[in-house]
């Protein structure tokens, strides 16, 4: 494995490993390194489609973007997509492998899959000067150490110099850093070259006595204190981040009742919601107030409702019924826009069938808003795609030459009722051309399999303009260029890390 290797480990989940890895990737790329990201195993419902039709964690796709690379399945050879508290779908080197319980996976499958992890890593290491690896959770999960393939086992295989990151914003950072090192065995502990404190707010001088004690206890340098960086608006790895997401109480309270007010967009917070990053670009628009809705009574205040993608479509359809969401959703759809993305579109259809048990089997009636029937299949579609808008209008507004770029990740196959209208003419990365999505006869309800279409600046701006006019709101005063701003945000992250980290020390660890 000729490439040098730097690994970012954490004391727990959601301490900032993914974004620190992305920032380091950006720095090394700016410094002229041929660098690529790698995470052996990722558990997340947020995923991305690779150009060759594979599927990886969305965090690794962001990290590839930071390296100015197209994402590949070798960057995340194992992706675990939970489908219940005890079962998950396992995606290996970009393709669905099988559904397993956690016990079966850890007891029988981990060592079987580690050679494939090494196969992916070796391919990357042969192409690049440096691999920046990301760990998962904590390396000190001592009950799982024998089955670990993402933390210390991978660190040894890659001969990686390791950074251990702790989150001071959640409290207990010194205990978590010291405790993690204490629980590691000697060989693993020797791989940890230094520590990083992340998400710091306040006066650095008050922290310095603690840093001195940390270095004394760990016998390792603290190579950086990274400040809390609000409003980065870069992809979060998984639904842990939803704890910090927008609620109606936070976002909609106190909005003025004037034509200039922000558009209230409500995304239903389904239990198995996937790819919630679909809505980050919308939430970043100053003319939009986007919230995730957990209560049926909040639906009435929304100008637009979006049903997002879901890993368990039938389960979440039943959830909507049991929680009382269906009556307010149908009432909303009679006068205002209702949008379904992927599984959300399937829920809006006439019926969902699962004859092969792809999501547990069975069938159920949909909400009946779109003239489609979905049949869940064992085959999974994963591909980047470009769509050309088919209807003459979007919510009553003309749409000349409207297009959207996005990606498909779904099991469902849509069957159209006689006379049904598709939403997009889609060209997949493979060159295959298909009709995607559906629209209701009155044009108020639309659905599509395209994830990421709101990241497309042109489509998002048309969408906002059409909905604001339909809701009798004045045109947006300003619109963001999300894609160019995203590149700037990666540069801003790198700049913050350059100030916060001892990069000279880190680079010295990489000398072979």
Tab-separated table of C-alpha atoms in Angstrom:
chain	number	residue	atom	x	y	z
A	1	UNK	CA	0.000	0.000	0.000
A	2	UNK	CA	2.247	2.827	-1.242
A	3	UNK	CA	0.094	5.805	-0.217
A	4	UNK	CA	0.657	7.584	3.053
A	5	UNK	CA	-2.291	7.446	5.418
A	6	UNK	CA	-3.817	9.813	7.976
A	7	UNK	CA	-6.825	8.648	9.980
A	8	UNK	CA	-9.414	10.725	11.836
A	9	UNK	CA	-10.859	8.828	14.806
A	10	UNK	CA	-13.423	10.104	17.300
A	11	UNK	CA	-14.359	9.563	20.911
A	12	UNK	CA	-17.995	9.057	19.826
A	13	UNK	CA	-20.398	9.517	16.938
A	14	UNK	CA	-21.130	13.075	15.779
A	15	UNK	CA	-17.960	14.620	17.197
A	16	UNK	CA	-17.146	16.066	13.766
A	17	UNK	CA	-15.023	13.341	12.141
A	18	UNK	CA	-16.680	13.594	8.731
A	19	UNK	CA	-16.261	17.352	8.331
A	20	UNK	CA	-12.734	17.342	9.748
A	21	UNK	CA	-11.853	14.636	7.240
A	22	UNK	CA	-13.385	16.714	4.439
A	23	UNK	CA	-11.476	19.787	5.597
A	24	UNK	CA	-8.163	17.927	5.753
A	25	UNK	CA	-8.818	16.490	2.291
A	26	UNK	CA	-9.357	20.028	1.014
A	27	UNK	CA	-6.171	21.309	2.643
A	28	UNK	CA	-3.982	18.552	1.252
A	29	UNK	CA	-5.512	18.967	-2.200
A	30	UNK	CA	-4.846	22.719	-2.054
A	31	UNK	CA	-1.271	21.886	-1.055
A	32	UNK	CA	-0.799	19.822	-4.182
A	33	UNK	CA	-1.247	16.300	-2.835
A	34	UNK	CA	-3.082	13.668	-4.826
A	35	UNK	CA	-5.458	12.801	-1.991
A	36	UNK	CA	-8.571	10.630	-1.614
A	37	UNK	CA	-10.961	9.844	1.278
A	38	UNK	CA	-11.729	6.397	2.652
A	39	UNK	CA	-14.137	4.984	5.210
A	40	UNK	CA	-14.211	1.205	5.438
A	41	UNK	CA	-17.715	0.970	6.854
A	42	UNK	CA	-20.392	3.603	7.209
A	43	UNK	CA	-23.833	3.334	8.801
A	44	UNK	CA	-26.144	5.971	7.359
A	45	UNK	CA	-29.401	6.479	5.499
A	46	UNK	CA	-27.826	9.440	3.702
A	47	UNK	CA	-26.165	8.065	0.597
A	48	UNK	CA	-24.966	9.156	-2.823
A	49	UNK	CA	-24.845	7.537	-6.247
A	50	UNK	CA	-21.448	7.201	-7.912
A	51	UNK	CA	-20.995	7.794	-11.654
A	52	UNK	CA	-20.585	4.048	-12.241
A	53	UNK	CA	-23.943	3.253	-10.636
A	54	UNK	CA	-22.783	2.377	-7.115
A	55	UNK	CA	-23.868	3.693	-3.728
A	56	UNK	CA	-21.727	5.138	-0.924
A	57	UNK	CA	-22.204	7.248	2.171
A	58	UNK	CA	-22.930	10.877	1.440
A	59	UNK	CA	-20.119	12.001	3.737
A	60	UNK	CA	-17.574	10.229	1.535
A	61	UNK	CA	-19.094	11.868	-1.560
A	62	UNK	CA	-18.562	15.255	0.110
A	63	UNK	CA	-14.995	14.301	1.000
A	64	UNK	CA	-14.368	13.280	-2.624
A	65	UNK	CA	-15.695	16.679	-3.678
A	66	UNK	CA	-13.225	18.293	-1.284
A	67	UNK	CA	-10.471	16.357	-3.085
A	68	UNK	CA	-11.854	17.508	-6.468
A	69	UNK	CA	-12.641	13.901	-7.356
A	70	UNK	CA	-15.688	12.049	-8.588
A	71	UNK	CA	-16.848	9.659	-5.853
A	72	UNK	CA	-16.132	5.941	-6.258
A	73	UNK	CA	-17.364	2.902	-4.400
A	74	UNK	CA	-13.817	2.164	-3.214
A	75	UNK	CA	-14.041	5.235	-0.973
A	76	UNK	CA	-16.726	3.532	1.164
A	77	UNK	CA	-16.731	-0.221	0.434
A	78	UNK	CA	-19.325	-1.112	3.085
A	79	UNK	CA	-22.459	0.971	3.614
A	80	UNK	CA	-24.967	-0.179	6.247
A	81	UNK	CA	-28.507	1.143	5.799
A	82	UNK	CA	-30.681	0.300	8.836
A	83	UNK	CA	-34.166	-0.985	8.058
A	84	UNK	CA	-35.252	-1.685	11.659
A	85	UNK	CA	-33.717	-1.673	15.120
A	86	UNK	CA	-32.194	-5.095	14.437
A	87	UNK	CA	-31.939	-5.429	10.637
A	88	UNK	CA	-30.056	-3.558	7.947
A	89	UNK	CA	-29.309	-3.638	4.243
A	90	UNK	CA	-25.605	-4.096	3.529
A	91	UNK	CA	-24.167	-2.428	0.423
A	92	UNK	CA	-20.748	-3.850	-0.475
A	93	UNK	CA	-18.560	-2.080	-3.022
A	94	UNK	CA	-21.560	-0.113	-4.212
A	95	UNK	CA	-24.080	-2.936	-4.663
A	96	UNK	CA	-26.672	-4.458	-2.365
A	97	UNK	CA	-25.133	-7.548	-0.776
A	98	UNK	CA	-27.864	-8.802	1.553
A	99	UNK	CA	-30.082	-7.977	4.543
A	100	UNK	CA	-28.753	-9.157	7.897
A	101	UNK	CA	-29.240	-8.728	11.612
A	102	UNK	CA	-26.456	-6.969	13.458
A	103	UNK	CA	-25.608	-10.171	15.306
A	104	UNK	CA	-25.265	-12.140	12.084
A	105	UNK	CA	-23.123	-9.427	10.534
A	106	UNK	CA	-20.745	-9.106	13.469
A	107	UNK	CA	-20.570	-12.821	14.247
A	108	UNK	CA	-20.129	-14.287	10.798
A	109	UNK	CA	-19.628	-11.693	8.089
A	110	UNK	CA	-17.149	-9.049	9.188
A	111	UNK	CA	-13.986	-11.035	8.569
A	112	UNK	CA	-15.444	-12.356	5.355
A	113	UNK	CA	-15.810	-8.770	4.127
A	114	UNK	CA	-12.535	-7.311	5.377
A	115	UNK	CA	-10.583	-8.657	2.372
A	116	UNK	CA	-12.962	-6.704	0.126
A	117	UNK	CA	-12.367	-3.593	2.221
A	118	UNK	CA	-8.620	-4.056	1.749
A	119	UNK	CA	-9.156	-4.636	-1.958
A	120	UNK	CA	-10.878	-1.246	-2.243
A	121	UNK	CA	-8.260	0.488	-0.104
A	122	UNK	CA	-5.405	-0.987	-2.130
A	123	UNK	CA	-6.890	0.287	-5.379
A	124	UNK	CA	-7.087	3.796	-3.941
A	125	UNK	CA	-3.629	3.626	-2.382
A	126	UNK	CA	-2.115	2.703	-5.735
A	127	UNK	CA	-3.564	5.848	-7.340
A	128	UNK	CA	-2.935	8.555	-4.729
A	129	UNK	CA	-0.172	10.046	-2.602
A	130	UNK	CA	-2.300	10.258	0.528
A	131	UNK	CA	-5.457	8.613	1.843
A	132	UNK	CA	-7.377	10.407	4.616
A	133	UNK	CA	-9.329	7.729	6.439
A	134	UNK	CA	-12.328	8.272	8.699
A	135	UNK	CA	-13.210	6.014	11.589
A	136	UNK	CA	-16.705	5.277	12.886
A	137	UNK	CA	-18.144	5.892	16.328
A	138	UNK	CA	-15.331	5.262	18.790
A	139	UNK	CA	-12.319	2.924	18.513
A	140	UNK	CA	-12.849	2.075	22.195
A	141	UNK	CA	-16.082	0.096	21.743
A	142	UNK	CA	-14.432	-2.762	23.601
A	143	UNK	CA	-17.399	-5.131	23.189
A	144	UNK	CA	-17.030	-4.899	19.401
A	145	UNK	CA	-13.251	-4.780	19.075
A	146	UNK	CA	-12.915	-8.336	17.747
A	147	UNK	CA	-15.304	-7.468	14.902
A	148	UNK	CA	-13.919	-4.004	14.109
A	149	UNK	CA	-12.984	-3.317	10.500
A	150	UNK	CA	-13.403	0.456	10.383
A	151	UNK	CA	-11.250	1.781	13.214
A	152	UNK	CA	-8.028	0.230	14.565
A	153	UNK	CA	-7.941	-2.838	12.318
A	154	UNK	CA	-8.078	-0.523	9.332
A	155	UNK	CA	-5.555	1.857	10.904
A	156	UNK	CA	-3.035	-0.978	11.235
A	157	UNK	CA	-3.727	-2.237	7.708
A	158	UNK	CA	-3.123	1.229	6.249
A	159	UNK	CA	-0.192	2.002	8.569
A	160	UNK	CA	-2.045	5.206	9.400
A	161	UNK	CA	-1.052	8.011	11.726
A	162	UNK	CA	-4.195	8.656	13.760
A	163	UNK	CA	-5.805	11.791	15.175
A	164	UNK	CA	-8.281	11.352	18.040
A	165	UNK	CA	-11.055	13.975	18.010
A	166	UNK	CA	-13.313	14.954	20.905
A	167	UNK	CA	-16.347	17.275	20.939
A	168	UNK	CA	-16.110	19.887	23.698
A	169	UNK	CA	-19.544	21.327	22.850
A	170	UNK	CA	-21.251	18.266	24.355
A	171	UNK	CA	-19.144	18.329	27.504
A	172	UNK	CA	-16.722	15.835	29.019
A	173	UNK	CA	-14.127	16.183	26.284
A	174	UNK	CA	-11.080	15.585	28.493
A	175	UNK	CA	-12.537	12.460	30.067
A	176	UNK	CA	-13.594	11.120	26.680
A	177	UNK	CA	-10.155	11.651	25.111
A	178	UNK	CA	-8.229	10.212	28.056
A	179	UNK	CA	-10.727	7.402	28.577
A	180	UNK	CA	-10.607	6.351	24.949
A	181	UNK	CA	-6.831	6.043	25.070
A	182	UNK	CA	-6.955	4.113	28.352
A	183	UNK	CA	-9.351	1.554	26.861
A	184	UNK	CA	-7.217	0.895	23.789
A	185	UNK	CA	-4.574	-1.819	23.961
A	186	UNK	CA	-0.925	-0.858	23.645
A	187	UNK	CA	-0.595	-1.500	19.911
A	188	UNK	CA	-3.720	0.492	19.119
A	189	UNK	CA	-2.765	3.297	21.475
A	190	UNK	CA	0.613	3.617	19.737
A	191	UNK	CA	-1.199	4.549	16.505
A	192	UNK	CA	-2.759	7.660	18.108
A	193	UNK	CA	-0.264	10.435	17.416
A	194	UNK	CA	-2.226	13.363	18.803
A	195	UNK	CA	-5.598	14.747	19.870
A	196	UNK	CA	-7.917	17.442	18.557
A	197	UNK	CA	-10.633	19.306	20.457
A	198	UNK	CA	-13.536	20.207	18.186
A	199	UNK	CA	-16.452	22.676	18.373
A	200	UNK	CA	-14.894	25.027	20.945
A	201	UNK	CA	-16.689	28.228	21.946
A	202	UNK	CA	-15.315	30.812	24.316
A	203	UNK	CA	-11.987	32.101	25.582
A	204	UNK	CA	-9.038	29.897	24.570
A	205	UNK	CA	-7.049	31.080	27.609
A	206	UNK	CA	-9.553	29.396	29.925
A	207	UNK	CA	-8.953	26.124	28.074
A	208	UNK	CA	-5.159	26.149	28.202
A	209	UNK	CA	-4.717	24.598	31.696
A	210	UNK	CA	-6.900	21.700	30.569
A	211	UNK	CA	-4.830	21.259	27.409
A	212	UNK	CA	-1.643	21.019	29.468
A	213	UNK	CA	-3.205	18.373	31.713
A	214	UNK	CA	-4.548	16.506	28.653
A	215	UNK	CA	-1.081	16.323	27.120
A	216	UNK	CA	0.411	15.200	30.435
A	217	UNK	CA	-2.177	12.414	30.848
A	218	UNK	CA	-2.034	11.198	27.257
A	219	UNK	CA	1.663	11.808	26.580
A	220	UNK	CA	0.596	13.148	23.191
A	221	UNK	CA	0.309	16.643	21.758
A	222	UNK	CA	-3.048	18.318	21.307
A	223	UNK	CA	-2.518	19.472	17.726
A	224	UNK	CA	-5.507	21.742	17.533
A	225	UNK	CA	-8.573	23.365	19.044
A	226	UNK	CA	-11.124	23.788	16.269
A	227	UNK	CA	-13.744	26.477	16.907
A	228	UNK	CA	-17.437	25.857	16.628
A	229	UNK	CA	-18.216	26.604	12.972
A	230	UNK	CA	-21.889	27.566	12.529
A	231	UNK	CA	-23.626	27.758	9.178
A	232	UNK	CA	-21.157	25.595	7.265
A	233	UNK	CA	-24.132	23.924	5.552
A	234	UNK	CA	-22.127	20.907	4.440
A	235	UNK	CA	-23.591	17.409	4.340
A	236	UNK	CA	-24.143	15.712	7.668
A	237	UNK	CA	-23.425	12.010	7.766
A	238	UNK	CA	-26.553	10.576	9.344
A	239	UNK	CA	-29.725	11.248	11.274
A	240	UNK	CA	-27.841	11.962	14.514
A	241	UNK	CA	-27.555	15.428	13.036
A	242	UNK	CA	-31.346	15.736	12.907
A	243	UNK	CA	-31.262	16.477	16.646
A	244	UNK	CA	-30.071	19.935	15.609
A	245	UNK	CA	-32.467	20.346	12.688
A	246	UNK	CA	-35.178	22.923	12.236
A	247	UNK	CA	-38.569	22.601	13.909
A	248	UNK	CA	-41.647	24.775	13.212
A	249	UNK	CA	-41.305	26.351	16.652
A	250	UNK	CA	-37.761	27.445	15.860
A	251	UNK	CA	-38.236	28.444	12.242
A	252	UNK	CA	-41.811	29.623	11.690
A	253	UNK	CA	-42.556	31.420	14.946
A	254	UNK	CA	-42.649	35.171	14.536
A	255	UNK	CA	-42.609	35.249	10.739
A	256	UNK	CA	-44.368	38.377	9.463
A	257	UNK	CA	-47.691	37.919	7.698
A	258	UNK	CA	-46.711	39.943	4.651
A	259	UNK	CA	-46.206	39.091	0.966
A	260	UNK	CA	-42.436	39.404	1.494
A	261	UNK	CA	-42.291	36.754	4.211
A	262	UNK	CA	-40.286	33.543	3.741
A	263	UNK	CA	-41.977	30.587	2.098
A	264	UNK	CA	-42.918	28.013	4.745
A	265	UNK	CA	-41.762	24.589	3.514
A	266	UNK	CA	-42.590	21.612	5.723
A	267	UNK	CA	-40.737	18.306	5.331
A	268	UNK	CA	-42.486	15.416	7.076
A	269	UNK	CA	-39.975	13.860	9.495
A	270	UNK	CA	-40.619	10.220	8.628
A	271	UNK	CA	-39.087	7.698	11.067
A	272	UNK	CA	-36.979	6.081	8.328
A	273	UNK	CA	-36.303	9.266	6.375
A	274	UNK	CA	-33.307	8.921	4.069
A	275	UNK	CA	-31.213	11.525	2.263
A	276	UNK	CA	-32.524	14.427	4.340
A	277	UNK	CA	-29.678	16.465	2.814
A	278	UNK	CA	-31.982	16.776	-0.221
A	279	UNK	CA	-33.359	19.886	1.484
A	280	UNK	CA	-30.203	21.678	2.630
A	281	UNK	CA	-30.113	23.912	-0.440
A	282	UNK	CA	-33.744	24.935	0.057
A	283	UNK	CA	-33.140	25.650	3.737
A	284	UNK	CA	-30.203	27.900	2.826
A	285	UNK	CA	-32.351	30.218	0.715
A	286	UNK	CA	-33.198	33.503	2.492
A	287	UNK	CA	-36.702	33.442	0.969
A	288	UNK	CA	-37.444	30.027	2.522
A	289	UNK	CA	-38.226	28.923	6.083
A	290	UNK	CA	-37.888	25.131	6.049
A	291	UNK	CA	-38.888	22.967	9.001
A	292	UNK	CA	-39.136	19.238	9.709
A	293	UNK	CA	-42.653	18.388	10.873
A	294	UNK	CA	-43.290	15.774	13.557
A	295	UNK	CA	-46.887	16.756	14.407
A	296	UNK	CA	-49.940	16.611	12.122
A	297	UNK	CA	-51.195	19.947	13.431
A	298	UNK	CA	-48.162	21.705	11.927
A	299	UNK	CA	-49.178	20.783	8.364
A	300	UNK	CA	-51.825	23.519	8.143
A	301	UNK	CA	-49.229	26.302	8.519
A	302	UNK	CA	-47.072	25.111	5.611
A	303	UNK	CA	-47.181	26.638	2.145
A	304	UNK	CA	-45.550	23.508	0.678
A	305	UNK	CA	-45.339	19.991	2.090
A	306	UNK	CA	-42.615	17.556	1.037
A	307	UNK	CA	-42.707	13.829	1.740
A	308	UNK	CA	-39.019	12.811	1.690
A	309	UNK	CA	-37.319	9.576	0.754
A	310	UNK	CA	-37.540	6.679	3.188
A	311	UNK	CA	-35.748	3.393	3.704
A	312	UNK	CA	-39.015	1.753	4.826
A	313	UNK	CA	-41.815	3.023	2.599
A	314	UNK	CA	-44.604	0.751	3.809
A	315	UNK	CA	-43.667	1.296	7.451
A	316	UNK	CA	-43.671	5.078	7.057
A	317	UNK	CA	-46.950	5.031	5.130
A	318	UNK	CA	-48.531	3.255	8.095
A	319	UNK	CA	-46.852	5.728	10.440
A	320	UNK	CA	-48.576	8.611	8.646
A	321	UNK	CA	-51.945	6.934	9.154
A	322	UNK	CA	-51.358	5.996	12.772
A	323	UNK	CA	-50.132	9.476	13.702
A	324	UNK	CA	-53.048	11.220	12.010
A	325	UNK	CA	-51.092	12.887	9.209
A	326	UNK	CA	-53.285	11.717	6.330
A	327	UNK	CA	-56.332	14.036	6.769
A	328	UNK	CA	-54.262	17.246	7.031
A	329	UNK	CA	-52.041	16.157	4.128
A	330	UNK	CA	-55.044	15.554	1.878
A	331	UNK	CA	-56.598	18.836	2.980
A	332	UNK	CA	-53.356	20.632	2.188
A	333	UNK	CA	-53.179	19.053	-1.285
A	334	UNK	CA	-56.566	20.461	-2.242
A	335	UNK	CA	-55.221	24.025	-2.315
A	336	UNK	CA	-51.424	24.014	-1.991
A	337	UNK	CA	-48.402	22.157	-3.404
A	338	UNK	CA	-47.517	18.668	-2.199
A	339	UNK	CA	-44.226	17.086	-3.295
A	340	UNK	CA	-42.948	13.520	-2.942
A	341	UNK	CA	-39.298	12.522	-3.320
A	342	UNK	CA	-38.544	8.847	-4.015
A	343	UNK	CA	-40.331	6.891	-1.234
A	344	UNK	CA	-42.432	9.996	-0.587
A	345	UNK	CA	-43.685	9.806	-4.174
A	346	UNK	CA	-44.484	6.115	-3.708
A	347	UNK	CA	-46.556	6.958	-0.627
A	348	UNK	CA	-48.535	9.518	-2.667
A	349	UNK	CA	-49.503	6.846	-5.214
A	350	UNK	CA	-52.444	4.463	-5.383
A	351	UNK	CA	-50.777	1.379	-3.946
A	352	UNK	CA	-47.408	-0.053	-2.852
A	353	UNK	CA	-46.653	-3.752	-3.303
A	354	UNK	CA	-43.665	-5.669	-1.935
A	355	UNK	CA	-43.925	-9.150	-3.474
A	356	UNK	CA	-40.242	-10.070	-2.968
A	357	UNK	CA	-39.962	-8.892	0.638
A	358	UNK	CA	-37.549	-6.073	-0.257
A	359	UNK	CA	-38.901	-4.101	2.722
A	360	UNK	CA	-40.462	-6.928	4.654
A	361	UNK	CA	-43.267	-7.935	2.259
A	362	UNK	CA	-46.960	-7.118	1.994
A	363	UNK	CA	-48.827	-4.263	0.379
A	364	UNK	CA	-50.866	-1.206	1.308
A	365	UNK	CA	-53.003	1.465	-0.271
A	366	UNK	CA	-51.195	4.755	-0.809
A	367	UNK	CA	-52.646	8.196	-0.221
A	368	UNK	CA	-54.169	8.173	-3.723
A	369	UNK	CA	-52.793	11.560	-4.766
A	370	UNK	CA	-50.838	10.382	-7.825
A	371	UNK	CA	-51.980	7.901	-10.527
A	372	UNK	CA	-49.171	5.397	-9.977
A	373	UNK	CA	-48.639	1.975	-8.420
A	374	UNK	CA	-45.229	1.048	-6.991
A	375	UNK	CA	-43.866	-2.486	-6.988
A	376	UNK	CA	-40.801	-2.881	-4.789
A	377	UNK	CA	-38.181	-5.107	-6.409
A	378	UNK	CA	-34.963	-6.681	-5.223
A	379	UNK	CA	-33.054	-4.753	-7.912
A	380	UNK	CA	-31.823	-1.360	-6.785
A	381	UNK	CA	-31.396	1.600	-9.131
A	382	UNK	CA	-28.401	3.767	-8.199
A	383	UNK	CA	-27.277	6.290	-10.794
A	384	UNK	CA	-26.704	9.984	-11.391
A	385	UNK	CA	-29.377	11.337	-13.720
A	386	UNK	CA	-30.508	14.456	-15.535
A	387	UNK	CA	-34.195	15.229	-16.014
A	388	UNK	CA	-36.009	17.434	-18.518
A	389	UNK	CA	-39.339	18.754	-17.207
A	390	UNK	CA	-42.296	17.336	-19.150
A	391	UNK	CA	-45.387	19.363	-18.092
A	392	UNK	CA	-45.937	22.821	-19.619
A	393	UNK	CA	-46.068	24.447	-16.170
A	394	UNK	CA	-44.793	24.082	-12.613
A	395	UNK	CA	-47.600	24.955	-10.184
A	396	UNK	CA	-49.198	27.030	-12.931
A	397	UNK	CA	-46.035	28.860	-14.009
A	398	UNK	CA	-44.455	28.318	-17.472
A	399	UNK	CA	-41.300	26.181	-17.455
A	400	UNK	CA	-39.424	26.551	-20.757
A	401	UNK	CA	-36.474	24.155	-20.990
A	402	UNK	CA	-36.510	23.407	-17.245
A	403	UNK	CA	-33.995	20.747	-16.263
A	404	UNK	CA	-32.685	19.227	-13.053
A	405	UNK	CA	-29.608	17.203	-12.184
A	406	UNK	CA	-29.795	14.646	-9.402
A	407	UNK	CA	-29.441	10.950	-8.712
A	408	UNK	CA	-31.628	7.881	-8.249
A	409	UNK	CA	-31.382	5.437	-5.330
A	410	UNK	CA	-34.502	3.284	-5.087
A	411	UNK	CA	-35.957	-0.213	-5.141
A	412	UNK	CA	-39.373	0.717	-6.492
A	413	UNK	CA	-40.601	0.301	-10.036
A	414	UNK	CA	-43.414	2.694	-10.945
A	415	UNK	CA	-46.391	1.562	-12.997
A	416	UNK	CA	-48.507	4.355	-14.478
A	417	UNK	CA	-52.294	4.307	-14.598
A	418	UNK	CA	-53.866	4.964	-18.028
A	419	UNK	CA	-53.552	8.644	-18.886
A	420	UNK	CA	-50.998	9.372	-16.158
A	421	UNK	CA	-48.383	12.042	-16.900
A	422	UNK	CA	-44.699	11.714	-16.063
A	423	UNK	CA	-42.727	14.574	-14.528
A	424	UNK	CA	-39.280	14.263	-16.144
A	425	UNK	CA	-37.696	12.713	-19.187
A	426	UNK	CA	-34.604	11.323	-17.494
A	427	UNK	CA	-31.246	10.383	-18.965
A	428	UNK	CA	-29.252	8.190	-16.576
A	429	UNK	CA	-25.464	8.166	-16.394
A	430	UNK	CA	-25.570	4.862	-18.284
A	431	UNK	CA	-27.277	6.608	-21.226
A	432	UNK	CA	-30.601	4.877	-20.520
A	433	UNK	CA	-33.630	7.114	-21.080
A	434	UNK	CA	-36.734	6.713	-18.906
A	435	UNK	CA	-39.827	8.627	-17.821
A	436	UNK	CA	-39.636	9.602	-14.159
A	437	UNK	CA	-42.145	10.789	-11.603
A	438	UNK	CA	-45.764	11.812	-11.872
A	439	UNK	CA	-48.019	14.855	-11.626
A	440	UNK	CA	-51.642	15.102	-10.520
A	441	UNK	CA	-54.266	16.303	-13.050
A	442	UNK	CA	-54.534	19.702	-11.315
A	443	UNK	CA	-50.724	20.115	-11.226
A	444	UNK	CA	-50.542	20.728	-7.473
A	445	UNK	CA	-49.072	17.336	-6.541
A	446	UNK	CA	-45.797	16.119	-8.003
A	447	UNK	CA	-43.440	13.231	-7.321
A	448	UNK	CA	-40.027	12.142	-8.566
A	449	UNK	CA	-37.311	9.582	-7.910
A	450	UNK	CA	-34.637	12.258	-8.332
A	451	UNK	CA	-32.746	12.981	-5.130
A	452	UNK	CA	-30.658	16.130	-5.082
A	453	UNK	CA	-32.776	18.058	-7.578
A	454	UNK	CA	-33.014	21.018	-5.177
A	455	UNK	CA	-29.212	21.258	-5.248
A	456	UNK	CA	-29.620	22.295	-8.886
A	457	UNK	CA	-29.695	26.098	-8.687
A	458	UNK	CA	-31.818	26.630	-11.789
A	459	UNK	CA	-34.477	24.111	-10.772
A	460	UNK	CA	-34.593	25.321	-7.163
A	461	UNK	CA	-34.987	28.946	-8.212
A	462	UNK	CA	-37.847	28.057	-10.588
A	463	UNK	CA	-39.483	25.986	-7.840
A	464	UNK	CA	-39.322	28.822	-5.302
A	465	UNK	CA	-40.633	31.371	-7.803
A	466	UNK	CA	-43.558	29.162	-8.835
A	467	UNK	CA	-44.602	28.318	-5.285
A	468	UNK	CA	-44.305	31.882	-4.038
A	469	UNK	CA	-46.551	33.093	-6.848
A	470	UNK	CA	-49.056	30.279	-6.223
A	471	UNK	CA	-49.151	31.272	-2.533
A	472	UNK	CA	-49.611	34.973	-3.426
A	473	UNK	CA	-46.201	35.939	-2.063
A	474	UNK	CA	-43.925	38.493	-3.670
A	475	UNK	CA	-40.890	37.300	-5.662
A	476	UNK	CA	-37.786	36.386	-3.682
A	477	UNK	CA	-35.532	39.383	-3.136
A	478	UNK	CA	-32.380	37.258	-3.450
A	479	UNK	CA	-31.454	33.706	-4.470
A	480	UNK	CA	-28.396	31.684	-3.575
A	481	UNK	CA	-25.982	29.942	-5.932
A	482	UNK	CA	-25.717	26.805	-3.829
A	483	UNK	CA	-23.154	24.925	-5.898
A	484	UNK	CA	-20.600	27.708	-6.159
A	485	UNK	CA	-21.215	28.616	-2.515
A	486	UNK	CA	-20.647	24.976	-1.596
A	487	UNK	CA	-17.150	25.122	-3.070
A	488	UNK	CA	-16.533	28.284	-1.082
A	489	UNK	CA	-17.797	26.600	2.101
A	490	UNK	CA	-15.261	23.800	1.630
A	491	UNK	CA	-12.565	26.445	1.219
A	492	UNK	CA	-13.831	28.228	4.347
A	493	UNK	CA	-13.662	24.948	6.296
A	494	UNK	CA	-10.106	24.388	5.102
A	495	UNK	CA	-9.134	27.937	6.054
A	496	UNK	CA	-10.533	27.493	9.568
A	497	UNK	CA	-8.612	24.236	10.021
A	498	UNK	CA	-5.394	25.810	8.754
A	499	UNK	CA	-5.677	28.328	11.579
A	500	UNK	CA	-6.725	25.817	14.223
A	501	UNK	CA	-4.470	22.812	13.552
A	502	UNK	CA	-0.725	22.298	13.738
A	503	UNK	CA	-0.467	21.130	10.140
A	504	UNK	CA	3.317	21.052	10.217
A	505	UNK	CA	3.190	18.494	13.000
A	506	UNK	CA	0.557	16.453	11.164
A	507	UNK	CA	2.579	16.456	7.939
A	508	UNK	CA	5.692	15.297	9.831
A	509	UNK	CA	3.731	12.185	10.852
A	510	UNK	CA	3.248	11.369	7.190
A	511	UNK	CA	6.945	11.206	6.346
A	512	UNK	CA	7.722	7.646	5.274
